[in-house]
XYZ file of C-alpha atoms in Angstrom:
610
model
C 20.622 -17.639 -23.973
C 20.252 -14.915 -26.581
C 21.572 -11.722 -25.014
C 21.267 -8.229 -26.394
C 24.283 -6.592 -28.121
C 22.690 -3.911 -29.352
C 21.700 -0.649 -27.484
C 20.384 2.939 -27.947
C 20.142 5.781 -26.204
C 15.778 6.303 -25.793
C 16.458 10.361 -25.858
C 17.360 9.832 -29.191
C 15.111 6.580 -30.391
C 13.109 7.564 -33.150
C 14.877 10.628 -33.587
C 15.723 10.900 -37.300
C 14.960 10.035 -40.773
C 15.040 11.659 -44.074
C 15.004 11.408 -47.674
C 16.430 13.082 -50.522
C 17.059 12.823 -54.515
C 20.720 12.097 -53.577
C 22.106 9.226 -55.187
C 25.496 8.966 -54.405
C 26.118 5.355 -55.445
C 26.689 4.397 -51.756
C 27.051 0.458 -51.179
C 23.686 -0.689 -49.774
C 23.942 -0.548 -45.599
C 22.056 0.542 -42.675
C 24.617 3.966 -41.740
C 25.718 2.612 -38.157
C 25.252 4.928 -35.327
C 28.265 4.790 -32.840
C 27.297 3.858 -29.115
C 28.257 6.009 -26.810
C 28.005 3.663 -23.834
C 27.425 0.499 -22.632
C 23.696 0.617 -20.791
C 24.347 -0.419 -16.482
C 22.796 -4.354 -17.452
C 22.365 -6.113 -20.569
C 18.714 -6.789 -19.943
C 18.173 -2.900 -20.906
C 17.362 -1.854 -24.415
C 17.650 1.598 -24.166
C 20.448 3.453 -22.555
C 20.060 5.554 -20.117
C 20.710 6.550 -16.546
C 17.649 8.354 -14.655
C 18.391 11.158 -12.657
C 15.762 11.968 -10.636
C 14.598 15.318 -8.303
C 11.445 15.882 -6.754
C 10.258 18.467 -7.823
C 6.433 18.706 -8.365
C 3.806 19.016 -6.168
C 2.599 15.978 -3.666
C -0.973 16.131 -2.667
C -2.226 14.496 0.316
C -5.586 13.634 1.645
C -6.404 13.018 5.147
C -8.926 10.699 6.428
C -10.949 7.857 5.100
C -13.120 8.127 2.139
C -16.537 6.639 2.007
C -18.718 6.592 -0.938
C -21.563 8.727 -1.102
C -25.127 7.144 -0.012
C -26.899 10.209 1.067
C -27.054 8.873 4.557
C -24.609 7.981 7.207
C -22.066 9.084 4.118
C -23.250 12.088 4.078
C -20.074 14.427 4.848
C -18.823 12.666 1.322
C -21.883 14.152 -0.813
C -21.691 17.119 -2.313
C -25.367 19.429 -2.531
C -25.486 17.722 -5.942
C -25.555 14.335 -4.049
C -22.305 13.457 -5.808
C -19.008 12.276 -3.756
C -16.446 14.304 -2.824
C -12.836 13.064 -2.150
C -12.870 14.219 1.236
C -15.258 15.885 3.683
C -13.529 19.294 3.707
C -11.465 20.080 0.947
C -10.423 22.924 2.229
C -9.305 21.535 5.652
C -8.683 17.728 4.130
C -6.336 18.342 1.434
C -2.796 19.455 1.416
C -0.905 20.615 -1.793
C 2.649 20.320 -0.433
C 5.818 21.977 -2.858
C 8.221 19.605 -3.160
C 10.950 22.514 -2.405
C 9.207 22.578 0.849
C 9.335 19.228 2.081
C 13.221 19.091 1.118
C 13.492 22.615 3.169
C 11.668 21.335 5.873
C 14.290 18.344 6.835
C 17.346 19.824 5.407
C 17.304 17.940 2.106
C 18.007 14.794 3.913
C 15.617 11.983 5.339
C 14.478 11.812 8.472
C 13.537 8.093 9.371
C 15.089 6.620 5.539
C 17.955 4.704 5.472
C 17.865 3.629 2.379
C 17.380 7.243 0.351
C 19.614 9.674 -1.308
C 19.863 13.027 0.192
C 17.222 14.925 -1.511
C 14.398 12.488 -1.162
C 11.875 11.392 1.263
C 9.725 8.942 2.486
C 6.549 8.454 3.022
C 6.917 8.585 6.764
C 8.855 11.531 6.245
C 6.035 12.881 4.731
C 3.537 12.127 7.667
C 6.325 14.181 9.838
C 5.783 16.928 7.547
C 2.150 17.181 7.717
C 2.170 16.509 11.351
C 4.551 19.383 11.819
C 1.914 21.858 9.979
C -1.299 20.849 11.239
C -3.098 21.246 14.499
C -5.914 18.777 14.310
C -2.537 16.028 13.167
C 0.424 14.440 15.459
C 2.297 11.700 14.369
C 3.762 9.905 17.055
C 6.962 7.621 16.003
C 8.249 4.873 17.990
C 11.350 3.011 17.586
C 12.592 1.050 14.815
C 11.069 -2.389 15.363
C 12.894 -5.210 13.879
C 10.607 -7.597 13.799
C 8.234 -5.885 11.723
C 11.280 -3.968 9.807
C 10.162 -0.716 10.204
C 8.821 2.334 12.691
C 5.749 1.999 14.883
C 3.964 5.427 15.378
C 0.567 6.570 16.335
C -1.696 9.258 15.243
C -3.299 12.080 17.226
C -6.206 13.568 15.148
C -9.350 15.832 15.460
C -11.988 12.996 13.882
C -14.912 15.794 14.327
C -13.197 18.956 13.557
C -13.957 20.514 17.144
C -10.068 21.831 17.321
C -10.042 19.396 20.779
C -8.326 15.654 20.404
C -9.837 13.757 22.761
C -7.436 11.946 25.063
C -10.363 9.121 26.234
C -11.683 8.805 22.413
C -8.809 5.839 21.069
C -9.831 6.773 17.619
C -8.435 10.538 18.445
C -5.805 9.786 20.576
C -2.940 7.469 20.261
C -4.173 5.306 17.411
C -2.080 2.770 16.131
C -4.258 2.059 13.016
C -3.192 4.994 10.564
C -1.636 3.968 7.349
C -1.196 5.335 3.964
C -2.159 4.767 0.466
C -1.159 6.288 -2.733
C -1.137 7.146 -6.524
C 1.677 7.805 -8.457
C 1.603 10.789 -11.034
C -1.265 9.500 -12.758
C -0.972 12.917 -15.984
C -3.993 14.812 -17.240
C -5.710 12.785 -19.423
C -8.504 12.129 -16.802
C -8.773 7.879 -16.781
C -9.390 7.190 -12.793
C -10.409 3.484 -12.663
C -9.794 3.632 -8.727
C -11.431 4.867 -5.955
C -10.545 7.951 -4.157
C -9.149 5.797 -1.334
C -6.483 4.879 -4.349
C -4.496 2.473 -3.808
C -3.178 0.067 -1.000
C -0.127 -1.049 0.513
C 2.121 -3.366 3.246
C 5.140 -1.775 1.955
C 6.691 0.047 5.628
C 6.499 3.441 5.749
C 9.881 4.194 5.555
C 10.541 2.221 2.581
C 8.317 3.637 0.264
C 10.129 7.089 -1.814
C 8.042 9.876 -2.408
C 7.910 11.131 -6.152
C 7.107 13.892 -8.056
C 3.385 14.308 -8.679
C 2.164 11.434 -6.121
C -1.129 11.447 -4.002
C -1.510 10.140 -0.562
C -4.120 9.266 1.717
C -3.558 9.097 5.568
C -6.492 7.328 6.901
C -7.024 4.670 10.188
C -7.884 1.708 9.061
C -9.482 -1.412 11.250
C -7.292 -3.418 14.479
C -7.429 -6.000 11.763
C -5.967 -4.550 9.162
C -2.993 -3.396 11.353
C -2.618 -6.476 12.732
C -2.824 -8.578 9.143
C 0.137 -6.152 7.816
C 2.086 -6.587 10.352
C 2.003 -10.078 10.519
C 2.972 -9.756 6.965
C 5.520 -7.299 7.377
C 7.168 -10.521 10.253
C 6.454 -12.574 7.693
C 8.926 -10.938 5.291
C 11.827 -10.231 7.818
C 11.619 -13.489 9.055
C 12.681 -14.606 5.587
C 15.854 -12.978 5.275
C 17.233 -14.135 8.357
C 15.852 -17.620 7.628
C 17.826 -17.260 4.656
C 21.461 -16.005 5.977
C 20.095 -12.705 6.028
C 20.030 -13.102 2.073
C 16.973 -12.136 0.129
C 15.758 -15.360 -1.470
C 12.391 -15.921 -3.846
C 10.913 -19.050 -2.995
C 8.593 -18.650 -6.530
C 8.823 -16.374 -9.506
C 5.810 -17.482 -12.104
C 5.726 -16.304 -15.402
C 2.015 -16.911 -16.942
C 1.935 -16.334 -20.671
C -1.670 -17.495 -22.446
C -2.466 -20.050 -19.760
C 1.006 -21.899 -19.682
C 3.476 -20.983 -16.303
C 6.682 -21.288 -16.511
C 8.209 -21.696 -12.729
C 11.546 -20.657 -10.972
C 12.455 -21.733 -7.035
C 15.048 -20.377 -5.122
C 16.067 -17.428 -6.526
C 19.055 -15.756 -4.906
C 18.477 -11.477 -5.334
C 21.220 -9.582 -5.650
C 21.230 -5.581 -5.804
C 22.338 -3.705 -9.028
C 22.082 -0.445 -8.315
C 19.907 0.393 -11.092
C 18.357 3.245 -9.129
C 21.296 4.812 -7.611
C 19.799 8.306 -8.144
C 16.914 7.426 -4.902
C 18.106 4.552 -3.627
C 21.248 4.150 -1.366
C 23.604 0.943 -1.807
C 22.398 -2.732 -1.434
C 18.820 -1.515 -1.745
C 16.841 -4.680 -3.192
C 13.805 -3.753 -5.448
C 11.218 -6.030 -7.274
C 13.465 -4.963 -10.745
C 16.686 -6.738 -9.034
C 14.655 -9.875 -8.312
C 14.092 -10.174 -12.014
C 17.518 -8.629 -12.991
C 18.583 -11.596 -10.750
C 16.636 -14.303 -12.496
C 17.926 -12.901 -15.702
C 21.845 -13.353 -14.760
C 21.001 -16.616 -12.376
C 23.259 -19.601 -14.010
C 20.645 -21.905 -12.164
C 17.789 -20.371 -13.884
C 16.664 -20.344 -18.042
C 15.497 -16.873 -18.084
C 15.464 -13.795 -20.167
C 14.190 -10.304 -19.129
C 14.013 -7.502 -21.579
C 13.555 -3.540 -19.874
C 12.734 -0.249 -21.486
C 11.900 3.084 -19.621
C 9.363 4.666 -19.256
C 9.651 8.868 -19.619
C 6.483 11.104 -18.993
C 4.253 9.371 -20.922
C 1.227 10.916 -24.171
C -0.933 10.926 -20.669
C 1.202 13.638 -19.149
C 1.761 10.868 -16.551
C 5.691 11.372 -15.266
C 6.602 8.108 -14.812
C 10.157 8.163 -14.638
C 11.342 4.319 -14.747
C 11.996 0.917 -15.949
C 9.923 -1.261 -17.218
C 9.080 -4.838 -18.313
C 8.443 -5.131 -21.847
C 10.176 -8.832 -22.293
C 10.307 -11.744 -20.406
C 11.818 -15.276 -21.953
C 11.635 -13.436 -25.875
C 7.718 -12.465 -25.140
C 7.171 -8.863 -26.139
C 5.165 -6.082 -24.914
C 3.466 -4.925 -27.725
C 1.514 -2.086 -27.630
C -1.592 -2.396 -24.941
C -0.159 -5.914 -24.533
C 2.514 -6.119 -21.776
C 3.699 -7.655 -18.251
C 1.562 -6.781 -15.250
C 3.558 -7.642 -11.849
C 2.479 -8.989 -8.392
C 3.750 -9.821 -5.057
C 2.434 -12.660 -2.648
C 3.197 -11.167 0.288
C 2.116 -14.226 2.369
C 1.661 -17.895 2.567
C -2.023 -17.375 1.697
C -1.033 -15.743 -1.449
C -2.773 -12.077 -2.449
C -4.025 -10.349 0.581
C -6.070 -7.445 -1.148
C -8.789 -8.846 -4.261
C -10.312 -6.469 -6.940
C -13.607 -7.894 -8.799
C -13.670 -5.448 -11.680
C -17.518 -4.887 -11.731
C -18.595 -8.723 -9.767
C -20.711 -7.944 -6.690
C -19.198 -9.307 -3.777
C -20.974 -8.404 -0.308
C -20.724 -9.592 2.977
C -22.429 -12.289 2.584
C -20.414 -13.339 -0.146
C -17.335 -13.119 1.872
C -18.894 -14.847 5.273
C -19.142 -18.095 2.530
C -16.778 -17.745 0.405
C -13.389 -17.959 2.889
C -10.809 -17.215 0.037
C -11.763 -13.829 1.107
C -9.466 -12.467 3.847
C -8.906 -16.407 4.924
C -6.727 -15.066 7.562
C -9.691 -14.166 9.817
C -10.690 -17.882 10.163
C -13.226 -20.473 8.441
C -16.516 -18.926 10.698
C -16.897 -15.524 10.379
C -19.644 -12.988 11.143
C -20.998 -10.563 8.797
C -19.411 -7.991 11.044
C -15.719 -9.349 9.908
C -17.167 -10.053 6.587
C -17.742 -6.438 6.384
C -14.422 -5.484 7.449
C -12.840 -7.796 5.058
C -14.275 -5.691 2.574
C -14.074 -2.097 3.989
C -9.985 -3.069 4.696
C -9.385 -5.667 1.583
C -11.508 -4.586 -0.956
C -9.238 -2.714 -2.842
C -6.285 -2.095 -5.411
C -2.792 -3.062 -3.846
C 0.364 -2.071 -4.841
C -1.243 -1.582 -8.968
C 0.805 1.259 -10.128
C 4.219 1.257 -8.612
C 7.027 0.522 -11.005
C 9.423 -2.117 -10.043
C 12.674 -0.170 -10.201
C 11.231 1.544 -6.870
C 9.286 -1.117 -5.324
C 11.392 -1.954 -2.259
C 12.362 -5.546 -1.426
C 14.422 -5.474 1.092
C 12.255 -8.094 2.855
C 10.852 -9.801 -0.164
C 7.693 -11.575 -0.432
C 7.418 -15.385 -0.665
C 6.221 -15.838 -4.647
C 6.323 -12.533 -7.194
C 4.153 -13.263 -10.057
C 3.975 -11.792 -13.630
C 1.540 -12.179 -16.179
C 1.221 -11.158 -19.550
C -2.003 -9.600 -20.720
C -3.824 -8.421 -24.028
C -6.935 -7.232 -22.321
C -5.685 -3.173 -22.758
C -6.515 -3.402 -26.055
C -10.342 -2.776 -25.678
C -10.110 -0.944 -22.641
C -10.045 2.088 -23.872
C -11.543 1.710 -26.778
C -8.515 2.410 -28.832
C -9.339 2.590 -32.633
C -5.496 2.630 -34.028
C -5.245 -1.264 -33.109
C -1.997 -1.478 -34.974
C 1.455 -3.573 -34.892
C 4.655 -4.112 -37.118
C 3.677 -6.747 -39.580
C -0.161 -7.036 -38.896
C -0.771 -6.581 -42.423
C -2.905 -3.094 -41.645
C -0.181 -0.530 -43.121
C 2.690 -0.924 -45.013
C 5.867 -0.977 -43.853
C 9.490 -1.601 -45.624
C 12.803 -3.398 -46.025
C 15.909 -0.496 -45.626
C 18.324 -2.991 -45.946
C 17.651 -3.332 -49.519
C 17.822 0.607 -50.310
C 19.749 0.685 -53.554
C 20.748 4.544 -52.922
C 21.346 4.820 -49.136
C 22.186 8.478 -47.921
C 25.473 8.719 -46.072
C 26.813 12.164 -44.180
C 27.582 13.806 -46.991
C 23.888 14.026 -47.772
C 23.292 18.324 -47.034
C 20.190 16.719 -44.915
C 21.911 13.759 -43.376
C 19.920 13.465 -39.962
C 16.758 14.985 -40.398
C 13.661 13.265 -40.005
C 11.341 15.137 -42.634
C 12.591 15.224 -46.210
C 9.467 17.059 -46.929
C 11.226 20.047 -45.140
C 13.576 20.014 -48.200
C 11.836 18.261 -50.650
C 8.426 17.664 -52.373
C 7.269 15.073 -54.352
C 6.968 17.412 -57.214
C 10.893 17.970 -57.247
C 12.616 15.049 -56.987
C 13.439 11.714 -59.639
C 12.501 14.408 -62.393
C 14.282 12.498 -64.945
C 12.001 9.221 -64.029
C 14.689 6.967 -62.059
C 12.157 5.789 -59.657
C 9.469 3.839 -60.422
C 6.855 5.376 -58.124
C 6.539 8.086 -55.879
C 3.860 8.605 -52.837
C 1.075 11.351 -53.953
C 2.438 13.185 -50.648
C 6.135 13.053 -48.978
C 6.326 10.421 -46.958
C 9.990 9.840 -45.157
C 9.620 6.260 -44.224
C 8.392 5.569 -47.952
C 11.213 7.256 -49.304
C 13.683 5.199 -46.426
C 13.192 1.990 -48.815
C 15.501 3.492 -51.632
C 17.563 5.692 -49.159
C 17.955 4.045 -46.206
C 17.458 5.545 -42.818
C 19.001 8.782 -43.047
C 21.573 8.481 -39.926
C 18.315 7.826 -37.694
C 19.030 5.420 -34.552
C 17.928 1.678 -34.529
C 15.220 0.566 -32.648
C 14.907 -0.897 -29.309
C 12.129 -3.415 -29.466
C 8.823 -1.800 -30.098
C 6.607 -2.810 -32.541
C 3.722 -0.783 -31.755
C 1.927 2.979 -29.763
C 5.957 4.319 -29.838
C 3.769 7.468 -29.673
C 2.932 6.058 -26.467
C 6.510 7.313 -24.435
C 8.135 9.368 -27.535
C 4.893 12.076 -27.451
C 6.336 14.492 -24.224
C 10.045 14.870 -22.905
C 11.515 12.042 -25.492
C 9.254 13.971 -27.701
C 11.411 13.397 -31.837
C 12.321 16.399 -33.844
C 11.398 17.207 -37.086
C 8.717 14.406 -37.768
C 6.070 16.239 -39.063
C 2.359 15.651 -37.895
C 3.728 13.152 -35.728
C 6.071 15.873 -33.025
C 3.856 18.602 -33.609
C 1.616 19.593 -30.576
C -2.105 20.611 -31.117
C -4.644 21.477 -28.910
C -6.435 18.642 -27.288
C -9.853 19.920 -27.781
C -9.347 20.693 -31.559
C -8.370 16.721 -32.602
C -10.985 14.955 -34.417
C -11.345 11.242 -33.610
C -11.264 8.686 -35.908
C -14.526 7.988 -37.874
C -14.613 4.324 -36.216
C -15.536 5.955 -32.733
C -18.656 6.553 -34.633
C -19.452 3.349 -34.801
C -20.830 2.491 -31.434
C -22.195 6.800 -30.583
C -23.359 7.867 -27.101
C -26.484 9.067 -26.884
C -24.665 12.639 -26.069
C -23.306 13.135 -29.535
C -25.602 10.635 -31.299
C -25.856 12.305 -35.051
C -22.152 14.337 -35.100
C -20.690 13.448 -38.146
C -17.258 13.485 -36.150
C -16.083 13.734 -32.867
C -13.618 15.919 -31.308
C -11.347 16.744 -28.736
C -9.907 14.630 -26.178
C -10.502 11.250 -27.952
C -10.321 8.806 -24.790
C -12.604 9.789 -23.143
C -15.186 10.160 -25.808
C -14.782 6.939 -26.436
C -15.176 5.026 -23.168
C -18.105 7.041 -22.794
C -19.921 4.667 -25.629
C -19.069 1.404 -23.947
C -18.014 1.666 -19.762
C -17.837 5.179 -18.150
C -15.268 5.852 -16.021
C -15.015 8.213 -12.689
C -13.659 11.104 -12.128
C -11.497 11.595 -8.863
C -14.165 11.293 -6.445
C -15.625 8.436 -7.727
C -18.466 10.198 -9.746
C -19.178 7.967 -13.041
C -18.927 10.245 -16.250
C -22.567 9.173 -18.516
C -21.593 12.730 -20.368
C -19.199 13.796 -21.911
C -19.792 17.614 -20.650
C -18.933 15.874 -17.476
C -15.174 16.211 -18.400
C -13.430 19.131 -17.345
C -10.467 19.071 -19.544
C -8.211 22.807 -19.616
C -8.387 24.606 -22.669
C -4.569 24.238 -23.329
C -4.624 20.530 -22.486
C -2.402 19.554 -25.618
C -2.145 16.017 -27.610
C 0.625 15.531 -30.663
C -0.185 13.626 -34.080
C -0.134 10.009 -33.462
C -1.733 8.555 -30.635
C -3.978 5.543 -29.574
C -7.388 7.574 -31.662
C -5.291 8.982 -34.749
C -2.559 8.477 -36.830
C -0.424 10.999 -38.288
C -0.106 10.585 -42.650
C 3.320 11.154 -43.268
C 4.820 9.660 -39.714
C 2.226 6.515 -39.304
C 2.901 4.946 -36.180
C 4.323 1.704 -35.904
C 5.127 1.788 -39.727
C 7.112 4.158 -40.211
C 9.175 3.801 -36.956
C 9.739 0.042 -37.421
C 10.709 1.205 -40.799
C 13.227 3.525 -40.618
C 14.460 2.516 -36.763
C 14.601 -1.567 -37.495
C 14.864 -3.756 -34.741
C 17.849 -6.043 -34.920
């Protein structure tokens, strides 16, 4: 198995290039960069060791969200007739400071065994809300081991009448409260979920709270409670069927139709999240770190990290960009599931099909659990409960699997690439820009160079004062680093870590390069103009512009499939989008590329992958 050898640290990928008139004479080389480190696993191919805090804001909504029908929905529609993500906002949404939820339990967990000091859970979080509300009580039971986590029940005023009603089982003592969530989803507005957001079986206790995350605490249906905790047996029942080892009974890996299969795969923990998680915590990443290192197995898994992304989203973790020498590659990448049970995936997703009750009374892959003869009463449920996102947006380095699911699946996809409508459709050696060989650099710049590490030679140098006496055969009509990188090497920047395409896509906010002209420097959203090719396909709402700007993405999904704001609302104009006016974008993103730092040319160019 080819294993990496080479690693970089990503606060420093694509950090530096330059140019100069130097000539010096140098042998022709690639200036090494000394390692620092060695990254915590060899599947890694950047270095580095989060650290996380909570620290910003959680928000949490209480109760369950309907869509907005004008009728028996009513309490969801604004005057407008438009939803609303809850009935009350000001009663139904809390904005909780992270300081205060660490105040509040003394920096340490309350019902978490498995978490640092300093972070919670989500249980922990239902304490806290129960502990500052009137009209909420969370009542926790014991741990239950055969379920792996706390029971509880929830007291709540349904009708706002500041009375819970001991003989209403809906206000009193209900079992059927759960949560859903969001991760920090940033501030480019691209909701493709409901307000209810998003699903989960993971235990209550299990799940971390992070910075930026949304909740919903809502009851759900006898059913539903009954389904995850079957599920939740399921999992348990597996580890101790196991030796009280955590064992995959199926890991798929689906690349263009063709699966490649792995059975019995032994998980051990690495640790790779020491910073939230305590030790021998088991995540979805150690089931794959596991595969990786198995001498059983043929496998190969490739991780960056993910920073706070162009979006603004604060992501904060590992990911999958390789698995078995396939590469993410821009909008193409890895997309993870877990079949919790023996009927495989619980929760479904149509994207667009309509699927009603009757549809799910005949059709019995729907909710299958419930039995072959159903009414259109359960049918209904099935789709009130199961018709939903699961589990969509939670990285693997924090997805806990301490009681694993039978079968994880992963497969790769290229369908990003037209979601968004993304006009810069560009990768490393597609032909569409011009990239080039430093290896072959007949003057390479070493230390001694008076610019040696900086990115922009145009900082220094112009294209009108350098090769004066006509010793190169052809010069750019504008400075242009990477161009310059193919007689003078890379200029003591980094080597790359894999990509070959949107770098702006994670090195645009906190990994943010230095000294890379259009390409670092920040602008203000609303000011960018789009590229001409949006124009191609216009929306009636700026039909005639002879260029469109400010925020790009969203101008441009408005000419093919609007998307909803975060109560559901679909955006058909673009004075629909409520952007701030210091919402801020840099130079190179998935709607414009920067001249003089072109990304993935010049990045691939002067950071080579070896």
């Amino acid at each position: 198995m080819n294993k990496k050898s080479l690693y970089l640290s990503i606060i420093i990928a694509l950090g530096l290039t330059g140019c100069g008139s130097d000539n010096n004479g140098a042998e022709s080389t690639i200036p090494e960069i000394p390692e620092t480190s060695e990254p915590k696993h060899e599947s890694l191919t950047v270095n580095i060791e989060p650290n996380e805090t909570l620290e910003d804001d959680i928000t949490v909504y209480l109760g369950r969200w309907y869509a907005c029908n004008g009728t028996e929905a009513s309490a969801f529609c604004d005057s407008d007739g438009r939803n609303v993500i809850v009935s009350d906002e000001s009663k139904y949404v809390m904005t909780i400071p992270s300081e205060d939820l660490i105040e509040e339990f003394g920096g340490k967990s309350a019902y978490s065994a498995i978490l640092q000091d300093g972070h919670f859970s989500v249980l922990d979080l239902m304490e806290y809300v129960s502990r500052k509300r009137d009209d909420f009580n969370l009542n926790v039971g014991d741990f239950d081991p055969a379920i792996g986590t706390y029971r509880f029940t929830v007291d709540f005023d349904a009708n706002g009448d500041g009375i819970i009603d001991v003989n209403d089982p809906e206000e009193y003592q209900n079992p059927n409260w759960y949560s859903r969530f969001m991760y920090n989803s940033g501030e480019f507005q691209r909701e493709v979920v409901d307000p209810a957001i998003e699903a989960t079986y993971t235990p209550t206790d299990l799940m971390v709270v992070r910075s930026g995350s949304l909740f919903r605490l809502q009851p759900y249906s006898e059913d539903m409670t009954h389904r995850r905790e079957e599920v939740q047996a399921m999992m348990v029942d597996r580890v101790s069927s196991n030796n009280d080892k955590v064992v995959i009974e199926k890991i798929t890996i689906n690349v263009n139709g063709e699966a490649t299969i792995y059975e019995n795969v032994e998980v051990n923990s690495y640790g790779m999240r020491s910073d939230l998680f305590k030790e021998g915590v088991i995540t979805y990443l150690d089931i794959l770190l596991s595969l990786n290192d198995s001498l059983e197995h043929d496998a190969k898994v490739d991780l960056s990290y993910w920073p706070q992304l162009s979006t603004g989203a604060n992501v904060g973790s590992f990911s999958i960009v390789g698995l078995n020498d396939v590469r993410s590659a821009g909008w193409s990448g890895w997309v993870i599931f877990a079949d919790q049970a023996d009927t495989g995936k619980d929760f479904f997703n149509p994207r667009g099909a309509v699927v009603t009750a009757e549809t799910v009374q005949a059709n019995r892959s729907y909710c299958p659990w419930m039995g072959s003869d159903i009414t259109l009463d359960q049918a209904q449920l099935c789709l009130d409960d199961w018709k939903t996102i699961a589990d969509g947006h939670i990285m693997p380095d924090v997805w806990v699997m301490n009681a694993p699911p039978k079968s994880i699946t992963l497969n790769y996809m290229e369908a990003m690439w037209s979601q968004w409508q993304t006009t810069e459709l560009f990768r490393a050696g597609d032909g569409l820009g011009k990239e080039y060989d430093i290896t072959k650099a007949v003057a390479p710049l070493t230390q001694e160079h008076f610019g040696w590490g900086i990115a922009d030679c145009s900082l220094c140098h112009s294209v009108d004062n350098v090769h004066l006496n006509g010793d190169s055969p052809s010069l750019p009509g504008t400075a242009e680093p990477y161009y310059c990188a193919q007689c003078h090497s890379s200029n003591g920047a980094p080597i790359g870590h894999g990509e070959t395409s949107r770098c702006h896509w994670c090195h645009s906010e906190d990994k943010l390069m230095t000294n890379h002209g259009g390409a670092s420097a920040r602008g203000l959203a609303n000011n960018l103009t789009c590229n001409d090719s949006l124009l191609n396909n216009v929306h009636p709402d700026y039909a005639g512009e002879s260029e469109l700007i400010g925020p790009c993405a969203n101008k441009a999904n408005l000419t093919t499939s609007p998307i909803h704001d975060k109560a559901f609302n679909k955006r058909t104009a673009y004075s629909d989008i409520a952007y701030p006016e210091d919402l801020m974008a840099v130079g190179n993103s998935d709607w414009h590329s920067d001249e003089q730092f072109p990304d993935p040319y010049s990045c691939v160019t002067c950071h080579p992958n070896q």
